[in-house]
């Protein structure tokens, strides 16, 4: 770590308990609130542990220490929780891995097998050689296949000797699958990509795959691919992100570079000469009224992450922005806000089972951070955690109910965090709300844009009538399309992304073929229509 670098990003999430505590809490609430009341008795659960994928018994004290965060939870135990509680395969395991990596006290330097606190998946499944052969061809791969492949390469470390072409093919395919995957399938691939980005031999190819993908403006998911570069120590990644703040390939790349740069700065990845090149475009973005509100907010947070000695000499405008941000922060609700307390109580009251004497000291802080943390990445990963609990569906229902209130919709500051929470928590019941917001005239553009951004991940099915109306509303056909979002390349990509994930090939083909439609929309539609079938099929697994 370079001199002057922070041990970890100094952001509001530091108020919450550590990684193990959160993983243990996830296990505990899944057990306690399971429809089968027998599992709420710790001894009953521990005695049932041997069986299925687990050859070992688990003492009551061991289960208790897992669930309080006193003891790291092995991957085999996470899988056994999934089996006993009837949860989707890999839901707990991949959520735990994501939390353990993202909330690590420093950058992940993966050399050799993942350690006990971030353990590998079980070794059953195809041999590494077979997975390599499948991944470099057109075979269908699941997220678990990518997890096994990445863990196998990590275990080999420096001994993972492969031609550069193979590393490049693996990374390029993984990125393409990741950007169109969702839920657990996305998390498995995102963690596999992070493993490759920190591999002693494969990191260069993984970084190049991200950079090349980002350069294609027609591609889906550019922002998340750029953000994935925040954790690798490679100087090439730091240089690329700094360069995209000054002279971006296109607007989506700059948005991702702003967000990724917060962790790059906090981890000390930028050289002293690069830091001023980070400050200047961040200050210009923060001060420009015409910039997207989300980019302005991230730029202000990025400036706060920079060394005080640098920002002190940056000029009056930057100092004013920092003072305004500090003043706004003092006016924010306290961590135990009345709204989050009420939301938590309403959610607990709607669960199928009530636990006598149950007291949860983590739920309200987690909900508060999910709705109030200024860092959208932090909010995303808290929603990932909550999504792996019995609280996901009732939370989504109550959030959607509150979001539908006209007063909330008129206030982007209140509406946007609620919409972001639905990205992971929401499902088909909340999709109708997003559809209505997208087509409602007069809504603030950030609210309609956020609803459109998350549509591709909340549920899956929409009517043909909705899709036709959405295309006319946002893209138009040269004569219609009165939405405030019309012509916004980010909104166009979000709509086409949702069409692609919903397999709306007819509408995508019509968009691609219509010369009256703006070129960015036609290029984005072409990207989806030319997507290889094995990539599309794999991304759903």
XYZ file of C-alpha atoms in Angstrom, residues 48-469:
422
model
C -29.611 -32.253 11.397
C -26.433 -30.801 9.936
C -24.785 -34.069 8.973
C -26.194 -35.343 5.691
C -26.669 -34.086 2.164
C -23.471 -32.331 1.092
C -22.079 -32.333 4.650
C -20.203 -35.348 5.982
C -19.647 -33.690 9.334
C -21.841 -32.921 12.280
C -21.978 -29.403 13.697
C -21.968 -28.732 17.421
C -24.595 -26.367 18.751
C -21.816 -24.058 19.937
C -20.247 -24.041 16.456
C -23.518 -23.067 14.776
C -23.988 -20.345 17.394
C -20.490 -18.968 16.770
C -21.083 -18.989 13.006
C -24.271 -17.011 13.447
C -22.747 -14.422 15.792
C -19.706 -13.869 13.581
C -17.232 -15.252 16.106
C -16.191 -18.022 13.735
C -15.663 -17.952 9.956
C -18.236 -20.031 8.106
C -16.805 -22.675 5.726
C -18.244 -22.893 2.237
C -19.508 -26.412 2.938
C -21.526 -25.086 5.885
C -23.071 -22.356 3.727
C -24.159 -24.965 1.191
C -25.604 -27.124 3.964
C -27.657 -24.173 5.233
C -29.035 -23.814 1.712
C -29.982 -27.505 1.609
C -31.583 -27.676 5.043
C -33.550 -24.461 4.597
C -34.559 -25.173 0.999
C -32.893 -22.032 -0.361
C -31.696 -21.539 -3.954
C -28.306 -23.136 -4.550
C -25.399 -20.715 -4.028
C -27.597 -17.917 -2.643
C -25.923 -17.854 0.784
C -22.507 -18.954 -0.408
C -22.064 -16.373 -3.141
C -23.589 -13.596 -1.022
C -21.074 -14.394 1.712
C -18.188 -14.390 -0.755
C -19.297 -11.048 -2.164
C -19.504 -9.476 1.282
C -16.182 -10.919 2.429
C -14.415 -9.553 -0.645
C -16.113 -6.186 -0.941
C -15.788 -5.353 2.756
C -12.209 -6.594 3.066
C -9.963 -4.165 4.988
C -7.777 -3.768 1.922
C -7.556 -4.728 -1.712
C -7.844 -8.438 -2.471
C -4.512 -9.934 -3.494
C -5.452 -13.441 -4.504
C -2.411 -15.709 -4.790
C -3.191 -19.352 -4.190
C -6.392 -20.843 -2.821
C -8.952 -18.551 -1.209
C -8.419 -18.496 2.542
C -10.719 -19.897 5.209
C -12.714 -16.679 5.470
C -13.373 -16.733 1.732
C -13.319 -20.466 1.040
C -13.646 -22.244 -2.304
C -16.746 -24.062 -3.388
C -16.829 -27.825 -2.963
C -14.620 -29.673 -5.382
C -17.360 -31.754 -7.021
C -17.974 -31.011 -10.669
C -16.001 -31.163 -13.915
C -12.180 -31.128 -13.719
C -10.436 -27.807 -14.327
C -9.213 -28.932 -17.746
C -12.763 -29.719 -18.871
C -14.023 -26.345 -17.637
C -11.224 -24.551 -19.490
C -12.085 -26.421 -22.665
C -15.789 -25.616 -22.299
C -15.212 -21.937 -21.512
C -12.984 -21.440 -24.544
C -15.633 -22.938 -26.839
C -19.372 -22.569 -27.221
C -20.515 -24.906 -24.445
C -23.118 -23.677 -21.962
C -21.619 -22.784 -18.559
C -23.395 -22.096 -15.282
C -22.381 -19.585 -12.641
C -21.176 -22.465 -10.480
C -18.957 -23.594 -13.373
C -17.374 -20.147 -13.465
C -16.896 -20.232 -9.694
C -15.130 -23.609 -9.865
C -13.008 -22.472 -12.814
C -11.908 -19.228 -11.161
C -11.188 -20.961 -7.846
C -9.190 -23.646 -9.625
C -7.062 -21.039 -11.390
C -6.618 -19.167 -8.091
C -5.466 -22.381 -6.395
C -2.899 -22.908 -9.137
C -1.573 -19.364 -8.681
C 1.679 -18.816 -10.559
C 1.457 -22.393 -11.841
C -1.645 -21.609 -13.899
C 0.286 -21.701 -17.153
C -1.860 -21.012 -20.191
C -1.352 -19.163 -23.472
C -2.351 -15.521 -23.340
C -5.029 -16.234 -25.906
C -6.824 -18.569 -23.469
C -6.728 -16.018 -20.649
C -8.164 -13.423 -23.029
C -10.942 -15.716 -24.301
C -11.945 -16.686 -20.765
C -12.082 -13.093 -19.567
C -13.951 -11.775 -22.602
C -16.610 -14.477 -22.374
C -17.001 -14.041 -18.609
C -17.565 -10.300 -18.993
C -20.195 -10.796 -21.711
C -22.103 -13.308 -19.610
C -21.856 -11.206 -16.459
C -23.409 -8.062 -17.905
C -26.599 -9.853 -18.950
C -26.878 -12.141 -15.910
C -28.997 -11.356 -12.871
C -29.266 -12.308 -9.197
C -27.127 -15.249 -8.067
C -26.006 -15.904 -11.656
C -24.617 -12.364 -11.763
C -22.915 -12.539 -8.362
C -21.192 -15.814 -9.217
C -19.755 -14.307 -12.389
C -18.872 -10.994 -10.757
C -16.875 -12.802 -8.074
C -15.203 -14.977 -10.714
C -14.188 -11.817 -12.593
C -12.769 -10.304 -9.406
C -10.731 -13.476 -8.920
C -9.281 -13.168 -12.434
C -8.633 -9.438 -11.981
C -6.415 -10.283 -8.998
C -4.774 -13.405 -10.425
C -0.949 -13.233 -10.672
C -1.035 -14.460 -14.274
C -4.530 -13.668 -15.508
C -5.055 -10.115 -14.285
C -3.696 -8.461 -17.430
C -6.095 -10.327 -19.706
C -9.034 -9.652 -17.373
C -8.266 -5.913 -17.286
C -7.924 -5.803 -21.068
C -11.251 -7.597 -21.445
C -12.940 -4.954 -19.269
C -11.286 -2.086 -21.163
C -12.157 -3.515 -24.580
C -15.730 -4.163 -23.534
C -16.090 -0.628 -22.184
C -14.860 0.824 -25.460
C -17.889 -0.582 -27.314
C -20.580 2.032 -26.713
C -23.263 -0.328 -27.970
C -22.605 -2.951 -25.288
C -24.786 -3.597 -22.243
C -23.549 -3.186 -18.670
C -20.583 -0.931 -19.411
C -20.796 0.876 -16.068
C -20.486 -2.286 -13.960
C -17.565 -3.547 -16.061
C -15.677 -0.287 -15.493
C -16.522 -0.371 -11.776
C -15.078 -3.887 -11.522
C -11.616 -2.360 -11.983
C -11.762 -0.675 -8.566
C -10.259 -3.618 -6.658
C -7.228 -4.648 -8.698
C -3.824 -3.167 -7.800
C -2.724 -3.037 -11.434
C -1.251 0.350 -12.451
C -2.852 -0.163 -15.869
C -6.320 -0.185 -14.308
C -5.593 2.972 -12.300
C -4.241 4.743 -15.391
C -7.263 3.732 -17.462
C -9.751 5.035 -14.885
C -7.882 8.326 -14.430
C -7.764 8.763 -18.194
C -11.500 8.143 -18.540
C -12.210 10.994 -16.142
C -10.278 13.387 -18.376
C -11.176 12.089 -21.831
C -13.859 9.383 -21.621
C -14.628 6.998 -24.424
C -18.316 7.794 -23.860
C -20.537 9.016 -20.968
C -21.198 5.601 -19.435
C -17.480 4.925 -19.070
C -16.966 8.228 -17.255
C -19.819 7.442 -14.855
C -18.190 4.118 -14.018
C -14.759 5.712 -13.640
C -16.113 8.250 -11.142
C -17.610 5.505 -9.001
C -14.602 3.178 -9.221
C -12.173 5.981 -8.411
C -13.415 6.284 -4.826
C -11.993 2.889 -3.933
C -8.910 3.429 -6.103
C -8.123 6.618 -4.206
C -8.854 5.070 -0.812
C -6.615 2.081 -1.558
C -3.776 4.298 -2.768
C -3.740 2.891 -6.290
C -3.146 6.257 -7.960
C 0.321 7.767 -8.078
C 0.810 11.286 -6.645
C 0.934 12.608 -10.210
C -2.417 11.014 -11.055
C -4.339 12.455 -8.117
C -4.634 16.001 -9.558
C -5.944 14.465 -12.785
C -8.644 12.797 -10.684
C -9.504 15.997 -8.809
C -9.910 18.315 -11.807
C -12.618 16.402 -13.710
C -14.343 15.455 -10.457
C -14.541 19.133 -9.474
C -15.785 20.121 -12.932
C -18.480 17.428 -12.834
C -19.603 18.366 -9.321
C -19.874 22.059 -10.187
C -21.681 21.712 -13.529
C -25.486 22.078 -13.207
C -26.028 20.263 -16.503
C -24.380 17.035 -15.345
C -26.472 14.011 -14.373
C -27.417 14.259 -10.661
C -25.996 10.797 -9.971
C -22.623 11.758 -11.489
C -22.532 15.018 -9.547
C -23.225 13.220 -6.274
C -20.497 10.643 -6.924
C -18.025 13.382 -7.933
C -18.560 15.208 -4.636
C -17.994 11.994 -2.675
C -14.851 11.311 -4.732
C -13.448 14.749 -3.858
C -13.997 13.962 -0.165
C -11.878 10.798 -0.596
C -8.893 12.759 -1.939
C -6.065 13.877 0.401
C -6.983 17.116 2.235
C -3.690 18.698 1.175
C -4.740 18.318 -2.443
C -8.311 19.546 -2.077
C -7.180 22.481 0.113
C -5.282 23.923 -2.839
C -7.953 23.129 -5.380
C -9.723 26.472 -5.409
C -12.767 28.162 -3.960
C -15.344 26.228 -5.985
C -14.135 22.868 -4.692
C -14.015 24.142 -1.114
C -17.532 25.465 -1.446
C -18.762 22.116 -2.749
C -17.154 20.317 0.166
C -18.716 22.709 2.678
C -22.130 22.250 1.093
C -21.745 18.466 1.136
C -20.685 18.542 4.799
C -23.632 20.774 5.686
C -26.049 18.498 3.839
C -24.615 15.498 5.670
C -25.281 17.064 9.078
C -28.909 17.605 8.076
C -29.430 13.970 7.086
C -31.486 11.783 9.410
C -29.620 9.938 12.135
C -28.770 6.266 11.502
C -31.939 5.195 13.373
C -34.393 7.236 11.368
C -38.081 7.158 12.108
C -38.781 5.935 8.576
C -36.377 2.986 8.656
C -37.572 1.956 12.097
C -41.164 2.023 10.893
C -40.257 0.185 7.692
C -38.488 -2.548 9.681
C -41.454 -2.928 12.062
C -43.951 -3.114 9.194
C -41.796 -5.677 7.428
C -41.359 -7.868 10.532
C -45.081 -7.672 11.194
C -45.860 -9.030 7.726
C -43.680 -12.157 8.021
C -45.297 -15.573 8.202
C -43.781 -16.308 11.592
C -43.261 -14.218 14.700
C -40.301 -14.999 16.958
C -41.157 -14.284 20.627
C -38.597 -11.975 22.206
C -36.779 -11.475 18.913
C -34.558 -8.382 18.832
C -32.536 -7.512 15.759
C -29.772 -4.943 16.246
C -28.554 -5.065 12.654
C -31.722 -4.843 10.561
C -32.456 -1.134 11.066
C -28.840 0.007 10.456
C -28.716 -2.113 7.294
C -31.953 -0.656 5.938
C -30.755 2.836 6.848
C -27.488 2.412 4.969
C -29.300 0.885 1.995
C -31.465 4.007 1.738
C -29.140 6.793 2.917
C -25.556 5.835 2.048
C -24.323 8.275 -0.641
C -22.274 5.529 -2.306
C -24.464 3.562 -4.713
C -22.082 0.579 -4.619
C -22.459 0.335 -0.858
C -26.242 0.480 -1.174
C -26.167 -2.228 -3.848
C -24.228 -4.714 -1.744
C -26.416 -4.149 1.302
C -29.447 -4.901 -0.854
C -27.614 -8.070 -2.008
C -27.332 -9.110 1.640
C -30.962 -8.340 2.452
C -32.025 -10.184 -0.692
C -30.528 -13.380 0.756
C -32.889 -13.243 3.749
C -36.610 -13.860 4.375
C -36.939 -10.066 4.588
C -36.486 -9.504 0.832
C -40.047 -9.915 -0.451
C -41.853 -8.029 2.363
C -39.269 -5.236 2.250
C -39.771 -4.883 -1.507
C -43.539 -4.776 -1.078
C -43.443 -2.027 1.558
C -40.806 -0.016 -0.331
C -42.909 -0.161 -3.493
C -45.977 0.954 -1.540
C -44.101 3.963 -0.150
C -42.507 4.720 -3.506
C -45.891 4.998 -5.203
C -46.856 8.028 -3.082
C -46.971 11.199 -5.244
C -44.942 13.204 -2.704
C -42.144 10.623 -2.864
C -42.114 10.516 -6.654
C -41.760 14.296 -6.849
C -38.627 14.153 -4.654
C -35.705 12.359 -6.362
C -33.736 12.452 -3.106
C -36.332 10.167 -1.535
C -37.360 8.167 -4.587
C -33.994 7.165 -6.041
C -32.690 5.137 -3.050
C -36.024 3.310 -2.866
C -35.806 2.467 -6.568
C -32.208 1.326 -6.146
C -33.286 -1.019 -3.349
C -35.683 -2.745 -5.730
C -32.778 -3.656 -8.054
C -32.116 -6.760 -5.921
C -35.099 -6.930 -3.574
C -37.848 -6.458 -6.166
C -39.528 -9.144 -8.238
C -42.488 -9.497 -10.571
C -44.995 -7.870 -8.148
C -42.938 -4.637 -8.212
C -42.437 -4.631 -11.983
C -45.855 -3.088 -12.626
C -44.855 -0.044 -10.562
C -41.676 0.460 -12.600
C -43.646 0.158 -15.835
C -46.071 2.820 -14.658
C -43.274 5.190 -13.619
C -41.531 4.818 -16.964
C -44.661 5.839 -18.871
C -45.936 8.518 -16.483
C -45.493 12.002 -17.999
C -44.184 14.806 -15.811
C -42.110 12.739 -13.400
C -38.634 14.115 -12.618
C -36.281 12.699 -15.232
C -33.980 11.047 -12.618
C -36.942 9.114 -11.184
C -38.184 7.875 -14.566
C -34.599 7.122 -15.596
C -33.926 5.077 -12.447
C -37.114 3.058 -12.943
C -36.016 2.340 -16.500
C -32.495 1.424 -15.347
C -33.800 -1.229 -12.929
C -36.575 -2.632 -15.115
C -34.308 -5.273 -16.622
C -33.614 -6.743 -13.172
C -37.009 -6.607 -11.439
C -39.174 -9.496 -12.545
C -39.090 -10.493 -16.187
C -42.470 -10.408 -17.919
C -44.151 -7.358 -19.454
C -46.966 -7.137 -21.963
C -46.435 -6.422 -25.632
C -48.492 -3.266 -25.155
C -46.075 -1.971 -22.517
C -42.986 -2.658 -24.600
C -44.444 -0.894 -27.634
C -45.457 2.091 -25.516
